[in-house]
PDB file of C-alpha atoms in Angstrom:
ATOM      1  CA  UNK V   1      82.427 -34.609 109.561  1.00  0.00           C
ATOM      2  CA  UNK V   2      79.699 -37.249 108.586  1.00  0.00           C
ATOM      3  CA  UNK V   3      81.899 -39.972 110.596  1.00  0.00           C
ATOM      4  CA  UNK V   4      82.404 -37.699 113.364  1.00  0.00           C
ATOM      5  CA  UNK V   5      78.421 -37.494 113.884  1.00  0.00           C
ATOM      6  CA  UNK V   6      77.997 -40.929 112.910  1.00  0.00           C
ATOM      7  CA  UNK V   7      79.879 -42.394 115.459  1.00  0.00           C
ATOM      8  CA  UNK V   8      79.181 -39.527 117.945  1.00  0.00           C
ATOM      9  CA  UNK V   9      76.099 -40.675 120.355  1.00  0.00           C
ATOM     10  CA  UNK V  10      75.367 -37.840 121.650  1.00  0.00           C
ATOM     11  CA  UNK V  11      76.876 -34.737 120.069  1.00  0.00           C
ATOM     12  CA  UNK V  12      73.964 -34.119 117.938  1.00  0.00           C
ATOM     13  CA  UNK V  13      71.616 -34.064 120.801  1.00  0.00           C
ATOM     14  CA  UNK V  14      74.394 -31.401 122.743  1.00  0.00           C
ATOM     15  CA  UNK V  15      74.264 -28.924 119.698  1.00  0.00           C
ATOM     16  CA  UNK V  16      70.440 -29.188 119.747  1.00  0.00           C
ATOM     17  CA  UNK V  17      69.991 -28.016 123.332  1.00  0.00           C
ATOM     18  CA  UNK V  18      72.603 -25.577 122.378  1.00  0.00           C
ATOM     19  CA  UNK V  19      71.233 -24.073 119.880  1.00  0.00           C
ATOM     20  CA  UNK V  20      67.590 -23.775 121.493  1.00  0.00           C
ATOM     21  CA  UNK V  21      69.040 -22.447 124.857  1.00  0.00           C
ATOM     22  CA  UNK V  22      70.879 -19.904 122.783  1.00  0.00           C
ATOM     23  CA  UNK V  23      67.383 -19.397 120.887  1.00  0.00           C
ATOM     24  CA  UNK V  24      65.817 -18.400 124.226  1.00  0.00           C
ATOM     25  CA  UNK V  25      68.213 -16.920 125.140  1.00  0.00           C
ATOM     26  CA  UNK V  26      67.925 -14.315 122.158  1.00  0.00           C
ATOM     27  CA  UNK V  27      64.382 -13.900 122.865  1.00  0.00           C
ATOM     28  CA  UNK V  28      64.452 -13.214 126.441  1.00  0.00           C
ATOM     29  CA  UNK V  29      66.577 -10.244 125.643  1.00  0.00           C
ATOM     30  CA  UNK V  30      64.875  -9.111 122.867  1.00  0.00           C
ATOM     31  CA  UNK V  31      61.328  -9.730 123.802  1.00  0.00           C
ATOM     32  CA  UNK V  32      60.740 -10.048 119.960  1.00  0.00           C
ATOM     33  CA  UNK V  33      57.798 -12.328 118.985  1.00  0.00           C
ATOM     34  CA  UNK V  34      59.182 -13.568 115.491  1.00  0.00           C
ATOM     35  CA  UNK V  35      62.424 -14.648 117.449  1.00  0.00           C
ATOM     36  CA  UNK V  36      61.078 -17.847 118.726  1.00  0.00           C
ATOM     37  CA  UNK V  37      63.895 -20.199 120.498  1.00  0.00           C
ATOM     38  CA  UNK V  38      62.587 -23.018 118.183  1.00  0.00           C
ATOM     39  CA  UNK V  39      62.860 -21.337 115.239  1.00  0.00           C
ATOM     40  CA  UNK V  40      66.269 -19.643 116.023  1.00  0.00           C
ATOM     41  CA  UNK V  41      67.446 -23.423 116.812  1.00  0.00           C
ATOM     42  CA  UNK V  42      65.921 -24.442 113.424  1.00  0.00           C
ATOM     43  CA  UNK V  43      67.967 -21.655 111.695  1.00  0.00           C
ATOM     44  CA  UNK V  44      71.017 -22.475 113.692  1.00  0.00           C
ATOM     45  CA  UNK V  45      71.350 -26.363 112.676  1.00  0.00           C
ATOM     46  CA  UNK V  46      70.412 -26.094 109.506  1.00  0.00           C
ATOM     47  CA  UNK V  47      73.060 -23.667 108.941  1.00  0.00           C
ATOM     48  CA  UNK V  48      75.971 -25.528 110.666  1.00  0.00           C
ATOM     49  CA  UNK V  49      74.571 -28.666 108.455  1.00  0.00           C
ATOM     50  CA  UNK V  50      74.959 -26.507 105.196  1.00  0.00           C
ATOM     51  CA  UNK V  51      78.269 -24.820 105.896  1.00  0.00           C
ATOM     52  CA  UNK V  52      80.095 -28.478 106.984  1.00  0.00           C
ATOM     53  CA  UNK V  53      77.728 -30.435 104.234  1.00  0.00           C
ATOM     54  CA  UNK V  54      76.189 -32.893 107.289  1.00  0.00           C
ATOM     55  CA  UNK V  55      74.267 -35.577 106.144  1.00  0.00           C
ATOM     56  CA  UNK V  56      70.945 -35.357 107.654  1.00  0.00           C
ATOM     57  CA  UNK V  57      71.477 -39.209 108.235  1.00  0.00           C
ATOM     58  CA  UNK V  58      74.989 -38.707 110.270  1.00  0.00           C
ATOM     59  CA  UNK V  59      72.959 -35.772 112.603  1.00  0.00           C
ATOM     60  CA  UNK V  60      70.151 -37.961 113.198  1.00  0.00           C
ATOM     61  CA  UNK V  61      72.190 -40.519 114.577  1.00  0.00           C
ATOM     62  CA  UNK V  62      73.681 -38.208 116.894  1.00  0.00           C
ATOM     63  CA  UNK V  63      70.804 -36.214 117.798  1.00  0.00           C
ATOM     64  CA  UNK V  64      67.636 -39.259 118.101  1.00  0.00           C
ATOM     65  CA  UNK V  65      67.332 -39.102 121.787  1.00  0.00           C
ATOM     66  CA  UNK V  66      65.809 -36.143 121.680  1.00  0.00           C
ATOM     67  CA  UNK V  67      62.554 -37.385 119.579  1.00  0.00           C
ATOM     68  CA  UNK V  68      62.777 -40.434 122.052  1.00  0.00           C
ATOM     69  CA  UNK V  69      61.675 -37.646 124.503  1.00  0.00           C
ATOM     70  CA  UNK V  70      58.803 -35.879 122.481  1.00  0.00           C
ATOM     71  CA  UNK V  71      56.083 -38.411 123.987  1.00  0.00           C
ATOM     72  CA  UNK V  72      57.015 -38.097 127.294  1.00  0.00           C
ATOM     73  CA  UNK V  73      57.357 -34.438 127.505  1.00  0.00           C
ATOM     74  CA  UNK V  74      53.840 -34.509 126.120  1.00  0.00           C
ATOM     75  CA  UNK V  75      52.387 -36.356 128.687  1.00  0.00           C
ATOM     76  CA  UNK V  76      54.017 -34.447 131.492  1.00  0.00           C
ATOM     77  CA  UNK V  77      52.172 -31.769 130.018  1.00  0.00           C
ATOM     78  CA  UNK V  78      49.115 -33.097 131.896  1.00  0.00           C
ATOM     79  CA  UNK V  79      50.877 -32.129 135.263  1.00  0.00           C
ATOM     80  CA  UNK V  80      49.478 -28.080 135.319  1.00  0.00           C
ATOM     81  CA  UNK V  81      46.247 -29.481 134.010  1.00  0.00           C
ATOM     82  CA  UNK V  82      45.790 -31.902 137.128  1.00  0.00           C
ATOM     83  CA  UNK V  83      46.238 -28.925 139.260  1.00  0.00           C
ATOM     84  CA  UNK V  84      43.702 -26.689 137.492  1.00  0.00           C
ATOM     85  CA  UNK V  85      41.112 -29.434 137.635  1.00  0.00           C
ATOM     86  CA  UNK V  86      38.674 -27.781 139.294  1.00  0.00           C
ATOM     87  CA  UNK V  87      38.411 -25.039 136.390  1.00  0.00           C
ATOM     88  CA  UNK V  88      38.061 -27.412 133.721  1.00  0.00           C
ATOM     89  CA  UNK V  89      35.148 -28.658 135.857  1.00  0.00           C
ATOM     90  CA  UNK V  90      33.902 -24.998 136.036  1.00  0.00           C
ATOM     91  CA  UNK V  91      33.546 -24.572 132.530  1.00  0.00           C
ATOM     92  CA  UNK V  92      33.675 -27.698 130.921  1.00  0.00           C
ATOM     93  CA  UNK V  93      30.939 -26.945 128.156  1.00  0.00           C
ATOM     94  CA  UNK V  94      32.476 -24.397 127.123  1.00  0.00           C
ATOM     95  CA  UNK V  95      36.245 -25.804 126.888  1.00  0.00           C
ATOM     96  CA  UNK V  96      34.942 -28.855 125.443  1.00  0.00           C
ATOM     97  CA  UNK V  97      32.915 -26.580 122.623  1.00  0.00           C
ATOM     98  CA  UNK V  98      35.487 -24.300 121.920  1.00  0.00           C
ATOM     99  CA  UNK V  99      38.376 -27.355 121.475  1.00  0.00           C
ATOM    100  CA  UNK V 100      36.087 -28.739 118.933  1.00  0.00           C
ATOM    101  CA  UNK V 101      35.098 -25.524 116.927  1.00  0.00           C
ATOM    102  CA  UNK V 102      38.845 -25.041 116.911  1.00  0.00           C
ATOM    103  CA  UNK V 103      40.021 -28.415 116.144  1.00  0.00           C
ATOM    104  CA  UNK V 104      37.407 -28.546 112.882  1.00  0.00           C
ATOM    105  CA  UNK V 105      38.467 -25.495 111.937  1.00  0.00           C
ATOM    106  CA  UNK V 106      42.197 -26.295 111.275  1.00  0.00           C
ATOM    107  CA  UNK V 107      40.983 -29.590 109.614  1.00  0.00           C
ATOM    108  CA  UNK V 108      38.750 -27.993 107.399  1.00  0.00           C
ATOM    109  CA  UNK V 109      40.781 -25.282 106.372  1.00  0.00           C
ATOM    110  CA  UNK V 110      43.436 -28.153 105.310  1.00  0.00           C
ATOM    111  CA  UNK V 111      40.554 -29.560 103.517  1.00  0.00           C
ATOM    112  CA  UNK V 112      39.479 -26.466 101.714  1.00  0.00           C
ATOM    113  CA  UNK V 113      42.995 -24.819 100.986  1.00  0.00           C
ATOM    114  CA  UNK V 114      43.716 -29.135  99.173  1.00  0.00           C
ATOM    115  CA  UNK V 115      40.636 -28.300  97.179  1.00  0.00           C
ATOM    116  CA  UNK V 116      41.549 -25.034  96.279  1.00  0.00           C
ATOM    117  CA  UNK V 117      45.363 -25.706  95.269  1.00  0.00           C
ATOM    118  CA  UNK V 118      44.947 -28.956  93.834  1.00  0.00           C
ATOM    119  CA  UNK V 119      46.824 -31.092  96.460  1.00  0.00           C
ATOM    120  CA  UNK V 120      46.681 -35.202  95.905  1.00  0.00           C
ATOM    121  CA  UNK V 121      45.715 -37.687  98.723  1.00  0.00           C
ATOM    122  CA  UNK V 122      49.451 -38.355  99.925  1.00  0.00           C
ATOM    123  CA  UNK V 123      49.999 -34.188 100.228  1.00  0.00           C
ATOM    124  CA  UNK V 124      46.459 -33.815 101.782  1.00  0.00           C
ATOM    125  CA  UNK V 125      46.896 -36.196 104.527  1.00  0.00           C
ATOM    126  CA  UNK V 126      50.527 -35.146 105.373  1.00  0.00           C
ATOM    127  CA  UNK V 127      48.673 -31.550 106.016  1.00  0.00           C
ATOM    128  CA  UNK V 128      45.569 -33.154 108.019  1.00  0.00           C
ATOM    129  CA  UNK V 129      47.323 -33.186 111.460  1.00  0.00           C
ATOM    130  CA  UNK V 130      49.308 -30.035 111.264  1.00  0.00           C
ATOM    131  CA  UNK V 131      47.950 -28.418 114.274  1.00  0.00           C
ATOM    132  CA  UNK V 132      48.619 -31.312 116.862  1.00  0.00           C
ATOM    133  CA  UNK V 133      51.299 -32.341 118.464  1.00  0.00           C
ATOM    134  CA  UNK V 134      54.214 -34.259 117.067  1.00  0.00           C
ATOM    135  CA  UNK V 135      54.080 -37.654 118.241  1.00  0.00           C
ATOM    136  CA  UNK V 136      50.564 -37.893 117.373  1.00  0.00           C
ATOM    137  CA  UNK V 137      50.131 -36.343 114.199  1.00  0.00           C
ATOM    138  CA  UNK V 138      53.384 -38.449 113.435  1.00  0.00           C
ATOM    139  CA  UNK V 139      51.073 -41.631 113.915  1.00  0.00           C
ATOM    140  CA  UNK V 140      48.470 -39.972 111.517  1.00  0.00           C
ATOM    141  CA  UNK V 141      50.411 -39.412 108.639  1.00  0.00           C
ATOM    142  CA  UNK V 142      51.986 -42.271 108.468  1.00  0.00           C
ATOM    143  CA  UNK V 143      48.649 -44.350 108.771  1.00  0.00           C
ATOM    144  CA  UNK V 144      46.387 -42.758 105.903  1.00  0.00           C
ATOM    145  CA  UNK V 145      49.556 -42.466 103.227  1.00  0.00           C
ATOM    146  CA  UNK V 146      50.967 -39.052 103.956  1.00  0.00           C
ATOM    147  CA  UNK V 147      54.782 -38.019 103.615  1.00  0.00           C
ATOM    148  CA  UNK V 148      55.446 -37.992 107.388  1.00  0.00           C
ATOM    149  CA  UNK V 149      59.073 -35.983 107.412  1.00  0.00           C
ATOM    150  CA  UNK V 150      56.833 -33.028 105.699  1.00  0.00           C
ATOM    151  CA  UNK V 151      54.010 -33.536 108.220  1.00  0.00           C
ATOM    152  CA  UNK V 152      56.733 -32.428 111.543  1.00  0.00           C
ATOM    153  CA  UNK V 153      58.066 -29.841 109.160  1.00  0.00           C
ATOM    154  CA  UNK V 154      54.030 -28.633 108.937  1.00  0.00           C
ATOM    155  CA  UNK V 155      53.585 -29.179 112.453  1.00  0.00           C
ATOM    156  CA  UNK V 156      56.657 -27.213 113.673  1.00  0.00           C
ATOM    157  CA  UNK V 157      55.946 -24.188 111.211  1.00  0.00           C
ATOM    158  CA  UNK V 158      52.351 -24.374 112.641  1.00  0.00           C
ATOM    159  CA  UNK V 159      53.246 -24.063 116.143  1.00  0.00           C
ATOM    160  CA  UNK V 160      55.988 -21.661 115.876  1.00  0.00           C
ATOM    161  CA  UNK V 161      53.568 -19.061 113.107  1.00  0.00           C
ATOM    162  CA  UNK V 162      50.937 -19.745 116.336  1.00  0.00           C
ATOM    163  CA  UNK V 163      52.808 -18.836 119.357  1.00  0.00           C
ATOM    164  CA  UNK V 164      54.778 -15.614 117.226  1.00  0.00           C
ATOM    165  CA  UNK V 165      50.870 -13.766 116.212  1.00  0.00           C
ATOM    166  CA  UNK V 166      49.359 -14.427 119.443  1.00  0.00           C
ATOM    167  CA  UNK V 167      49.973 -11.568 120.804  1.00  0.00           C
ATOM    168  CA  UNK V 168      48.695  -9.377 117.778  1.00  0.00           C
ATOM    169  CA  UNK V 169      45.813 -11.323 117.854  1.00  0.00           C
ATOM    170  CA  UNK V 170      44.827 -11.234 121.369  1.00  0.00           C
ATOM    171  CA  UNK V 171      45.376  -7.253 121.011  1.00  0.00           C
ATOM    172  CA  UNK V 172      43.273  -7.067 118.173  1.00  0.00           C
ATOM    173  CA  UNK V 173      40.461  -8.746 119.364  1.00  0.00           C
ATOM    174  CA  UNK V 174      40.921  -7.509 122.952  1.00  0.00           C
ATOM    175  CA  UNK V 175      41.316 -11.159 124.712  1.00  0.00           C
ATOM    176  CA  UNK V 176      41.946 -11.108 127.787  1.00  0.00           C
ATOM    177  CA  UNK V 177      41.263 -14.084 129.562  1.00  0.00           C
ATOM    178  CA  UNK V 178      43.852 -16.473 130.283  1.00  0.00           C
ATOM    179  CA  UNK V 179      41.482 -19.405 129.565  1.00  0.00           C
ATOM    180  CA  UNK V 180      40.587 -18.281 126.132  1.00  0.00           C
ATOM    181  CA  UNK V 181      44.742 -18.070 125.460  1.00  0.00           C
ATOM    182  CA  UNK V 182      45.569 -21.130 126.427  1.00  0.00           C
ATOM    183  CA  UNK V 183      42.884 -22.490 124.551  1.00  0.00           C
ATOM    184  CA  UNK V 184      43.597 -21.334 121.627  1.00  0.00           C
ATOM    185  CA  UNK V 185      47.323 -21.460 121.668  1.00  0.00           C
ATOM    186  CA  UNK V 186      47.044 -25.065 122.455  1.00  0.00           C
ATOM    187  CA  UNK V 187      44.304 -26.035 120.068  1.00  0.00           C
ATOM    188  CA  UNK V 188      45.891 -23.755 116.971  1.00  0.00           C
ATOM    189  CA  UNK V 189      49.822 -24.470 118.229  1.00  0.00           C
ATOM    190  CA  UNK V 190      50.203 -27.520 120.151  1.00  0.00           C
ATOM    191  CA  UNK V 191      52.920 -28.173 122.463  1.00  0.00           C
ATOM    192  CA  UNK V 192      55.294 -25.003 121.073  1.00  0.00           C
ATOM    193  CA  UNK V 193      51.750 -23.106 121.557  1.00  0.00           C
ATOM    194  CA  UNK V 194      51.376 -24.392 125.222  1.00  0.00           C
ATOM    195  CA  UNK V 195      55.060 -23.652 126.424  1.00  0.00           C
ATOM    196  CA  UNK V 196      54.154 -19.870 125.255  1.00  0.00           C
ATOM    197  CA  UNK V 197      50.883 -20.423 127.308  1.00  0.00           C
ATOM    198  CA  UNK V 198      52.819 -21.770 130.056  1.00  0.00           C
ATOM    199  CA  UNK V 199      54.855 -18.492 130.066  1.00  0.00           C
ATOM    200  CA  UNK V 200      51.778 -16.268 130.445  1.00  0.00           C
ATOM    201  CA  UNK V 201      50.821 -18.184 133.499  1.00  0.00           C
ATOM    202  CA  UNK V 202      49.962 -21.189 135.083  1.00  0.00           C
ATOM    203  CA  UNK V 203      46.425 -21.178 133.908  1.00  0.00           C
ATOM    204  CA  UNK V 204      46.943 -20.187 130.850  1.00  0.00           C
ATOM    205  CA  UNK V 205      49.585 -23.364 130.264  1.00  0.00           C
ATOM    206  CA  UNK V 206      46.831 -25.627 131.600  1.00  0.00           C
ATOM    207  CA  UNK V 207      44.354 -24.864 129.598  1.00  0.00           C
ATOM    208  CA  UNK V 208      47.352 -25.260 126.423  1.00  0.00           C
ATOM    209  CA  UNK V 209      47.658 -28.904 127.871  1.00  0.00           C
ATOM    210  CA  UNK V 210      43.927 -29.378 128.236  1.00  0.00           C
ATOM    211  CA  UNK V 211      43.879 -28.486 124.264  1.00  0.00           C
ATOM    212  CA  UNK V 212      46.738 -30.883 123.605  1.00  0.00           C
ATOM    213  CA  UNK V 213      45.033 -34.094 124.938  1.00  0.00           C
ATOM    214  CA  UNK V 214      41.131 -32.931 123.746  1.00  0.00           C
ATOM    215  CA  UNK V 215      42.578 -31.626 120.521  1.00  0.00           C
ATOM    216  CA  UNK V 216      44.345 -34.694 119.305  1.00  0.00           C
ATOM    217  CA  UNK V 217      41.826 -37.367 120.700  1.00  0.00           C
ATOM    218  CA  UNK V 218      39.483 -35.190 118.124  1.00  0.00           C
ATOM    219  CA  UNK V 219      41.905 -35.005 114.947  1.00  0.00           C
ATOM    220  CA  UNK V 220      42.525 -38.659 115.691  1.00  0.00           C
ATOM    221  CA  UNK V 221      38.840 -39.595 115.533  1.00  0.00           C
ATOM    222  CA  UNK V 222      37.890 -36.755 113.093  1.00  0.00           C
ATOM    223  CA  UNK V 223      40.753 -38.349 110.386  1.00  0.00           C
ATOM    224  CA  UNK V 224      39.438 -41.219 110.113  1.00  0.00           C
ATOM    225  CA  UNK V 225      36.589 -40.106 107.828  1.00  0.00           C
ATOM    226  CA  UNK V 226      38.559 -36.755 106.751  1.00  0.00           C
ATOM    227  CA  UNK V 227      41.212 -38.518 104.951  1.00  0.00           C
ATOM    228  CA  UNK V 228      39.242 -40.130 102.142  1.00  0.00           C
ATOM    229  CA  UNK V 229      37.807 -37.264 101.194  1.00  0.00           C
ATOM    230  CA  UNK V 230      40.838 -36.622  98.682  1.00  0.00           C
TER     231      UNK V 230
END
């Protein structure tokens, strides 16, 4: 089986779209929030690699092209920003302020939670960057020290955990706005937060892409100094 992916090119990349199609598949007719395609996808590979005893090596070889996409797919993310523009411009203060409060927040609560459970440098900084998107907080990890395999595994968690208690949240605390939901879906859940956003509506998913881009630049800049601190 480990030969078969090995020298397969694409076949890992097939059962990957597979697997999340089926994924959305589940939770379009379920409508349940904790069935998230991703993580039904996640469940689904791991499985198959478990049962047939796949090296993760052998799948990886098969299934690459799809992190050769991750970039890419986060810039096109900038297309339902460019045609919300104008709102941005409308209440740019008040984007800008809440994509900081919310980017500091996740930072410090890495920061704090270190402190409180006794994490080293190497585990701290492989947390730093868990609520950004992959391709960046990739870049992050791997610069200060940190264990970057564990760092997609945080970031992937993160965004699924984000876009299954929106809802709840939103209820809870009687959010309405589709501004304030993409916001925070995109600063707290990243790109798997902004494809929920997306399926709210339009302006919802550009303010999710807004948070991306502002979100990151931040983490990027705000890391820097962060990561010495353990």
């Amino acid at each position: 089986m480990n030969d078969f992916f090995t020298q397969s090119s694409f076949v890992g990349a097939v059962m990957c779209l597979a697997a999340f199609l089926f994924g959305k598949w589940i939770n379009k007719k379920t409508k349940l929030p904790f069935l998230n395609p991703l993580l039904i996808a996640i469940i689904i590979i791991v499985a198959f690699m478990l049962i047939f005893n796949v090296d993760y090596d052998a799948f990886n070889n098969s299934a690459k092209y799809i992190s050769y996409l991750i970039t890419p797919a986060t810039v096109a993310l900038a297309i339902p920003l460019y045609k919300h523009i104008a709102l941005l411009k409308k209440h740019f203060a008040a984007i800008i302020a809440a994509l900081v409060v919310g980017t500091f927040s996740g930072l410090l609560s890495v920061y704090v939670l270190s402190l409180l459970f006794g994490l080293n440098h190497e585990m701290y900084v492989t947390l730093l960057p868990k609520s950004i998107t992959t391709a960046v907080g990739m870049s992050i990890s791997e610069e200060f020290g940190g264990i970057v395999t564990i760092t997609v595994i945080t970031i992937i968690i993160t965004g699924i955990l984000g876009a299954i208690i929106d809802e709840p949240i939103y209820r809870i605390l009687h959010i309405k706005s589709s501004i304030a939901k993409g916001l925070g879906l995109g600063a707290a859940s990243h790109v798997i937060g902004t494809s929920k956003a997306m399926g709210i509506d339009e302006e919802c998913g550009a303010m999710g892409s807004l948070s991306i881009v502002v979100c990151s630049i931040i983490t990027v800049i705000a890391s820097t100094f962060m990561s010495g601190l353990i």
